[in-house]
PDB file of C-alpha atoms in Angstrom:
ATOM      1  CA  UNK A   1      86.231 134.428  93.897  1.00 40.00           C
ATOM      2  CA  UNK A   2      84.927 132.502  96.829  1.00 48.00           C
ATOM      3  CA  UNK A   3      84.329 128.866  96.109  1.00 61.00           C
ATOM      4  CA  UNK A   4      81.471 127.183  97.717  1.00 64.00           C
ATOM      5  CA  UNK A   5      81.474 123.803  99.315  1.00 69.00           C
ATOM      6  CA  UNK A   6      80.346 120.933  97.253  1.00 73.00           C
ATOM      7  CA  UNK A   7      78.106 119.506 100.032  1.00 73.00           C
ATOM      8  CA  UNK A   8      76.412 117.094  97.669  1.00 78.00           C
ATOM      9  CA  UNK A   9      79.558 115.719  96.250  1.00 83.00           C
ATOM     10  CA  UNK A  10      78.289 116.471  92.819  1.00 85.00           C
ATOM     11  CA  UNK A  11      80.534 115.092  90.117  1.00 90.00           C
ATOM     12  CA  UNK A  12      82.299 112.814  92.489  1.00 94.00           C
ATOM     13  CA  UNK A  13      82.370 108.898  92.518  1.00 94.00           C
ATOM     14  CA  UNK A  14      80.927 107.390  95.779  1.00 94.00           C
ATOM     15  CA  UNK A  15      82.912 104.392  96.958  1.00 92.00           C
ATOM     16  CA  UNK A  16      81.740 102.512 100.036  1.00 90.00           C
ATOM     17  CA  UNK A  17      84.678 101.447 102.077  1.00 85.00           C
ATOM     18  CA  UNK A  18      85.065  99.746 105.494  1.00 78.00           C
ATOM     19  CA  UNK A  19      85.674 103.229 106.964  1.00 80.00           C
ATOM     20  CA  UNK A  20      82.508 104.707 105.364  1.00 85.00           C
ATOM     21  CA  UNK A  21      81.800 106.311 102.017  1.00 90.00           C
ATOM     22  CA  UNK A  22      84.527 108.374 100.270  1.00 92.00           C
ATOM     23  CA  UNK A  23      83.929 110.558  97.389  1.00 95.00           C
ATOM     24  CA  UNK A  24      86.637 110.877  94.552  1.00 95.00           C
ATOM     25  CA  UNK A  25      87.284 111.556  91.092  1.00 96.00           C
ATOM     26  CA  UNK A  26      90.314 110.890  88.765  1.00 96.00           C
ATOM     27  CA  UNK A  27      91.437 113.851  87.002  1.00 96.00           C
ATOM     28  CA  UNK A  28      93.913 113.123  84.224  1.00 96.00           C
ATOM     29  CA  UNK A  29      94.762 116.906  84.023  1.00 96.00           C
ATOM     30  CA  UNK A  30      96.215 117.033  87.650  1.00 96.00           C
ATOM     31  CA  UNK A  31      99.954 117.026  88.036  1.00 95.00           C
ATOM     32  CA  UNK A  32     101.590 114.056  89.695  1.00 96.00           C
ATOM     33  CA  UNK A  33     104.345 116.043  91.131  1.00 96.00           C
ATOM     34  CA  UNK A  34     106.871 113.339  90.612  1.00 95.00           C
ATOM     35  CA  UNK A  35     109.659 115.856  90.073  1.00 94.00           C
ATOM     36  CA  UNK A  36     108.267 118.725  92.109  1.00 95.00           C
ATOM     37  CA  UNK A  37     111.168 119.977  94.155  1.00 94.00           C
ATOM     38  CA  UNK A  38     109.319 119.866  97.346  1.00 94.00           C
ATOM     39  CA  UNK A  39     108.386 116.222  97.322  1.00 95.00           C
ATOM     40  CA  UNK A  40     111.737 115.229  95.949  1.00 94.00           C
ATOM     41  CA  UNK A  41     113.588 117.030  98.873  1.00 94.00           C
ATOM     42  CA  UNK A  42     111.048 115.705 101.391  1.00 94.00           C
ATOM     43  CA  UNK A  43     111.831 112.116 100.260  1.00 94.00           C
ATOM     44  CA  UNK A  44     115.470 112.878 100.385  1.00 95.00           C
ATOM     45  CA  UNK A  45     115.471 114.421 103.725  1.00 95.00           C
ATOM     46  CA  UNK A  46     113.531 111.397 105.175  1.00 96.00           C
ATOM     47  CA  UNK A  47     115.825 108.874 103.511  1.00 96.00           C
ATOM     48  CA  UNK A  48     118.806 110.683 104.945  1.00 96.00           C
ATOM     49  CA  UNK A  49     117.145 110.642 108.402  1.00 96.00           C
ATOM     50  CA  UNK A  50     116.412 106.905 108.085  1.00 97.00           C
ATOM     51  CA  UNK A  51     120.063 106.300 107.225  1.00 96.00           C
ATOM     52  CA  UNK A  52     121.318 108.462 110.036  1.00 96.00           C
ATOM     53  CA  UNK A  53     119.406 106.340 112.594  1.00 96.00           C
ATOM     54  CA  UNK A  54     120.782 103.173 111.005  1.00 96.00           C
ATOM     55  CA  UNK A  55     117.496 102.024 109.653  1.00 97.00           C
ATOM     56  CA  UNK A  56     117.944  99.318 106.987  1.00 96.00           C
ATOM     57  CA  UNK A  57     116.206  99.539 103.702  1.00 96.00           C
ATOM     58  CA  UNK A  58     117.009  99.485 100.039  1.00 96.00           C
ATOM     59  CA  UNK A  59     117.199 102.728  98.170  1.00 91.00           C
ATOM     60  CA  UNK A  60     115.951 103.374  94.702  1.00 88.00           C
ATOM     61  CA  UNK A  61     118.650 103.392  91.971  1.00 83.00           C
ATOM     62  CA  UNK A  62     119.750 107.150  91.597  1.00 73.00           C
ATOM     63  CA  UNK A  63     118.143 109.100  88.798  1.00 62.00           C
ATOM     64  CA  UNK A  64     121.153 111.292  88.534  1.00 55.00           C
TER      65      UNK A  64
ATOM     66  CA  UNK B   1      82.949 105.164 113.624  1.00 47.00           C
ATOM     67  CA  UNK B   2      82.218 107.170 110.412  1.00 54.00           C
ATOM     68  CA  UNK B   3      84.137 110.392 110.259  1.00 75.00           C
ATOM     69  CA  UNK B   4      83.638 113.434 108.118  1.00 90.00           C
ATOM     70  CA  UNK B   5      86.039 113.703 105.279  1.00 94.00           C
ATOM     71  CA  UNK B   6      86.573 115.850 102.248  1.00 95.00           C
ATOM     72  CA  UNK B   7      86.045 114.653  98.851  1.00 96.00           C
ATOM     73  CA  UNK B   8      89.317 114.423  96.873  1.00 97.00           C
ATOM     74  CA  UNK B   9      90.654 114.256  93.357  1.00 97.00           C
ATOM     75  CA  UNK B  10      93.353 111.770  92.220  1.00 98.00           C
ATOM     76  CA  UNK B  11      95.902 111.865  89.564  1.00 97.00           C
ATOM     77  CA  UNK B  12      95.658 109.202  86.742  1.00 96.00           C
ATOM     78  CA  UNK B  13      98.602 107.349  88.273  1.00 96.00           C
ATOM     79  CA  UNK B  14      96.935 107.311  91.764  1.00 96.00           C
ATOM     80  CA  UNK B  15      99.972 108.798  93.529  1.00 97.00           C
ATOM     81  CA  UNK B  16      98.699 112.190  94.273  1.00 98.00           C
ATOM     82  CA  UNK B  17      95.672 113.468  95.986  1.00 98.00           C
ATOM     83  CA  UNK B  18      94.203 116.931  96.058  1.00 97.00           C
ATOM     84  CA  UNK B  19      91.380 118.228  98.235  1.00 97.00           C
ATOM     85  CA  UNK B  20      90.043 121.632  99.519  1.00 96.00           C
ATOM     86  CA  UNK B  21      89.609 122.722 103.097  1.00 96.00           C
ATOM     87  CA  UNK B  22      86.779 124.999 103.933  1.00 95.00           C
ATOM     88  CA  UNK B  23      86.644 127.267 106.902  1.00 95.00           C
ATOM     89  CA  UNK B  24      86.849 130.681 108.339  1.00 95.00           C
ATOM     90  CA  UNK B  25      89.996 131.381 106.437  1.00 92.00           C
ATOM     91  CA  UNK B  26      88.481 130.436 103.116  1.00 94.00           C
ATOM     92  CA  UNK B  27      89.355 127.629 100.705  1.00 95.00           C
ATOM     93  CA  UNK B  28      92.824 126.103 101.243  1.00 95.00           C
ATOM     94  CA  UNK B  29      94.014 123.484  98.815  1.00 96.00           C
ATOM     95  CA  UNK B  30      95.772 120.546 100.252  1.00 96.00           C
ATOM     96  CA  UNK B  31      98.047 118.070  98.427  1.00 97.00           C
ATOM     97  CA  UNK B  32      99.054 114.446  99.489  1.00 97.00           C
ATOM     98  CA  UNK B  33     101.761 112.766  97.550  1.00 97.00           C
ATOM     99  CA  UNK B  34     103.078 109.240  97.911  1.00 98.00           C
ATOM    100  CA  UNK B  35     106.512 109.410  96.680  1.00 96.00           C
ATOM    101  CA  UNK B  36     108.363 106.028  95.891  1.00 96.00           C
ATOM    102  CA  UNK B  37     111.377 106.146  98.061  1.00 95.00           C
ATOM    103  CA  UNK B  38     112.854 102.654  98.166  1.00 96.00           C
ATOM    104  CA  UNK B  39     112.236  99.018  99.273  1.00 97.00           C
ATOM    105  CA  UNK B  40     111.850  97.378 102.515  1.00 97.00           C
ATOM    106  CA  UNK B  41     111.319  93.589 103.306  1.00 96.00           C
ATOM    107  CA  UNK B  42     110.268  93.119  99.683  1.00 95.00           C
ATOM    108  CA  UNK B  43     107.819  95.965  99.907  1.00 97.00           C
ATOM    109  CA  UNK B  44     107.821  99.231  97.988  1.00 97.00           C
ATOM    110  CA  UNK B  45     108.365 102.078 100.459  1.00 97.00           C
ATOM    111  CA  UNK B  46     106.593 105.363  99.867  1.00 97.00           C
ATOM    112  CA  UNK B  47     107.258 108.704 101.546  1.00 97.00           C
ATOM    113  CA  UNK B  48     104.071 110.568 102.486  1.00 96.00           C
ATOM    114  CA  UNK B  49     104.336 114.263 101.601  1.00 95.00           C
ATOM    115  CA  UNK B  50     101.480 116.567 102.653  1.00 94.00           C
ATOM    116  CA  UNK B  51     100.966 120.356 102.732  1.00 92.00           C
ATOM    117  CA  UNK B  52      99.114 123.374 101.494  1.00 94.00           C
ATOM    118  CA  UNK B  53      99.286 124.277  97.796  1.00 94.00           C
ATOM    119  CA  UNK B  54     100.531 127.795  97.310  1.00 91.00           C
ATOM    120  CA  UNK B  55      99.068 128.701  93.872  1.00 88.00           C
ATOM    121  CA  UNK B  56     101.189 131.856  93.679  1.00 89.00           C
ATOM    122  CA  UNK B  57     104.443 130.190  94.418  1.00 89.00           C
ATOM    123  CA  UNK B  58     103.417 126.865  92.868  1.00 89.00           C
ATOM    124  CA  UNK B  59     104.915 125.198  95.757  1.00 91.00           C
ATOM    125  CA  UNK B  60     103.912 123.280  98.985  1.00 91.00           C
ATOM    126  CA  UNK B  61     104.009 124.733 102.391  1.00 86.00           C
ATOM    127  CA  UNK B  62     104.177 122.185 105.185  1.00 84.00           C
ATOM    128  CA  UNK B  63     104.922 124.455 107.960  1.00 80.00           C
ATOM    129  CA  UNK B  64     101.994 126.739 107.704  1.00 80.00           C
ATOM    130  CA  UNK B  65      99.171 126.511 110.407  1.00 82.00           C
ATOM    131  CA  UNK B  66      96.037 126.867 108.475  1.00 81.00           C
ATOM    132  CA  UNK B  67      93.730 127.425 111.447  1.00 87.00           C
ATOM    133  CA  UNK B  68      90.800 126.729 109.159  1.00 93.00           C
ATOM    134  CA  UNK B  69      88.857 125.038 111.953  1.00 93.00           C
ATOM    135  CA  UNK B  70      88.603 121.681 110.302  1.00 94.00           C
ATOM    136  CA  UNK B  71      91.897 119.788 111.494  1.00 91.00           C
ATOM    137  CA  UNK B  72      90.098 116.597 112.264  1.00 90.00           C
ATOM    138  CA  UNK B  73      88.383 116.566 108.893  1.00 93.00           C
ATOM    139  CA  UNK B  74      91.552 117.225 107.114  1.00 93.00           C
ATOM    140  CA  UNK B  75      93.581 114.520 108.958  1.00 91.00           C
ATOM    141  CA  UNK B  76      90.682 112.030 108.490  1.00 91.00           C
ATOM    142  CA  UNK B  77      90.900 112.875 104.689  1.00 94.00           C
ATOM    143  CA  UNK B  78      94.644 112.208 104.680  1.00 93.00           C
ATOM    144  CA  UNK B  79      94.018 108.914 106.504  1.00 90.00           C
ATOM    145  CA  UNK B  80      91.394 108.148 103.720  1.00 92.00           C
ATOM    146  CA  UNK B  81      94.020 108.738 101.078  1.00 95.00           C
ATOM    147  CA  UNK B  82      96.428 106.201 102.725  1.00 93.00           C
ATOM    148  CA  UNK B  83      93.645 103.554 102.516  1.00 91.00           C
ATOM    149  CA  UNK B  84      92.805 104.468  99.008  1.00 93.00           C
ATOM    150  CA  UNK B  85      96.335 104.404  97.853  1.00 95.00           C
ATOM    151  CA  UNK B  86      97.142 101.139  99.591  1.00 94.00           C
ATOM    152  CA  UNK B  87      94.009  99.537  98.264  1.00 91.00           C
ATOM    153  CA  UNK B  88      95.227 100.186  94.700  1.00 91.00           C
ATOM    154  CA  UNK B  89      98.797  99.130  95.150  1.00 92.00           C
ATOM    155  CA  UNK B  90     100.407  95.874  96.332  1.00 87.00           C
ATOM    156  CA  UNK B  91     102.478  95.222  99.318  1.00 93.00           C
ATOM    157  CA  UNK B  92     103.699  98.501 100.462  1.00 97.00           C
ATOM    158  CA  UNK B  93     104.838 100.561 103.336  1.00 97.00           C
ATOM    159  CA  UNK B  94     104.330 104.385 103.915  1.00 97.00           C
ATOM    160  CA  UNK B  95     106.663 106.424 105.890  1.00 97.00           C
ATOM    161  CA  UNK B  96     105.405 109.713 107.331  1.00 96.00           C
ATOM    162  CA  UNK B  97     107.441 112.250 109.218  1.00 95.00           C
ATOM    163  CA  UNK B  98     106.695 115.992 109.802  1.00 91.00           C
ATOM    164  CA  UNK B  99     108.944 118.747 108.645  1.00 88.00           C
ATOM    165  CA  UNK B 100     109.418 119.588 112.408  1.00 90.00           C
ATOM    166  CA  UNK B 101     108.406 118.037 115.697  1.00 92.00           C
ATOM    167  CA  UNK B 102     105.114 120.084 115.968  1.00 90.00           C
ATOM    168  CA  UNK B 103     104.048 118.865 112.430  1.00 89.00           C
ATOM    169  CA  UNK B 104     104.968 115.168 113.450  1.00 94.00           C
ATOM    170  CA  UNK B 105     102.809 115.567 116.461  1.00 92.00           C
ATOM    171  CA  UNK B 106      99.992 116.806 114.297  1.00 89.00           C
ATOM    172  CA  UNK B 107     100.437 113.771 112.263  1.00 90.00           C
ATOM    173  CA  UNK B 108     100.285 111.691 115.422  1.00 93.00           C
ATOM    174  CA  UNK B 109      97.036 113.338 116.427  1.00 90.00           C
ATOM    175  CA  UNK B 110      95.567 112.383 113.127  1.00 87.00           C
ATOM    176  CA  UNK B 111      96.780 108.741 113.695  1.00 90.00           C
ATOM    177  CA  UNK B 112      95.288 108.591 117.135  1.00 90.00           C
ATOM    178  CA  UNK B 113      91.930 109.967 115.899  1.00 85.00           C
ATOM    179  CA  UNK B 114      91.746 107.405 113.214  1.00 84.00           C
ATOM    180  CA  UNK B 115      93.766 104.521 114.968  1.00 89.00           C
ATOM    181  CA  UNK B 116      90.904 101.858 114.979  1.00 87.00           C
ATOM    182  CA  UNK B 117      90.312 102.260 111.230  1.00 84.00           C
ATOM    183  CA  UNK B 118      93.974 102.368 110.456  1.00 88.00           C
ATOM    184  CA  UNK B 119      94.861  99.224 112.372  1.00 91.00           C
ATOM    185  CA  UNK B 120      92.234  97.215 110.551  1.00 90.00           C
ATOM    186  CA  UNK B 121      94.221  97.404 107.470  1.00 91.00           C
ATOM    187  CA  UNK B 122      97.837  98.246 108.482  1.00 94.00           C
ATOM    188  CA  UNK B 123     100.385  97.296 110.919  1.00 96.00           C
ATOM    189  CA  UNK B 124     101.313 100.659 112.632  1.00 96.00           C
ATOM    190  CA  UNK B 125     104.824 101.238 113.933  1.00 97.00           C
ATOM    191  CA  UNK B 126     106.672 104.365 115.158  1.00 97.00           C
ATOM    192  CA  UNK B 127     110.252 105.421 115.276  1.00 98.00           C
ATOM    193  CA  UNK B 128     111.337 106.220 118.778  1.00 97.00           C
ATOM    194  CA  UNK B 129     115.069 106.836 119.839  1.00 95.00           C
ATOM    195  CA  UNK B 130     116.126 105.466 116.529  1.00 95.00           C
ATOM    196  CA  UNK B 131     114.181 102.207 116.861  1.00 96.00           C
ATOM    197  CA  UNK B 132     111.067 101.070 115.032  1.00 97.00           C
ATOM    198  CA  UNK B 133     108.535 100.038 117.660  1.00 97.00           C
ATOM    199  CA  UNK B 134     104.805  99.080 117.665  1.00 97.00           C
ATOM    200  CA  UNK B 135     102.683 102.088 117.831  1.00 96.00           C
ATOM    201  CA  UNK B 136     101.272 103.058 121.200  1.00 94.00           C
ATOM    202  CA  UNK B 137      99.045 106.086 121.985  1.00 89.00           C
ATOM    203  CA  UNK B 138     100.724 108.572 124.402  1.00 89.00           C
ATOM    204  CA  UNK B 139     104.297 108.169 123.015  1.00 94.00           C
ATOM    205  CA  UNK B 140     105.725 110.849 120.968  1.00 95.00           C
ATOM    206  CA  UNK B 141     107.353 109.361 117.873  1.00 97.00           C
ATOM    207  CA  UNK B 142     109.766 110.821 115.433  1.00 97.00           C
ATOM    208  CA  UNK B 143     108.122 109.246 112.373  1.00 97.00           C
ATOM    209  CA  UNK B 144     105.446 106.487 111.481  1.00 97.00           C
ATOM    210  CA  UNK B 145     105.826 103.422 109.532  1.00 97.00           C
ATOM    211  CA  UNK B 146     102.620 102.183 108.144  1.00 96.00           C
ATOM    212  CA  UNK B 147     102.798  98.530 106.690  1.00 97.00           C
ATOM    213  CA  UNK B 148      99.722  97.220 104.744  1.00 95.00           C
ATOM    214  CA  UNK B 149      98.506  93.977 106.137  1.00 93.00           C
TER     215      UNK B 149
END
């Protein structure tokens, strides 16, 4: 089924910001993806890269 | 300059943003995730993850080229999520790096297009040849380091 654009931002909260209005809504049913393999791996890969170039930062304690 | 952006939905914890791209190729769901990855100079460091949501595979694809004719609007929306996320959190730094050089260039195009807005609120740096340097347009960086002012 083809969805249609919500041109009027119906159902969204308008927030005036220094970069202009943004329209958003908080949806408690949405997944945070904290444990989603893609985002976990993406973070791990980037941390690995930062280490490889010798960039100094403090890692989070391992969850494992 | 006021740029066109998509409306977005945010998870209750404020870490994950969803929006939909509309164009010739239909509706494409996009996800932006700020993943807590460490600490730097007393700031929480978040890794920015961004890609297309594949409903069938229940996975993210950050290599696909959507070609939905709305690249600038999509990138401006991602930039807006950075501002929104930073506004609701304390001192932080966001690290962004594409899955490949082409995707990193795409991020850089988004930064360039929104540079004036970004620099009002953030100190923008880039990784070049293993070093973290002040961001300059025209330099191809390997990653981006966005520090909340």
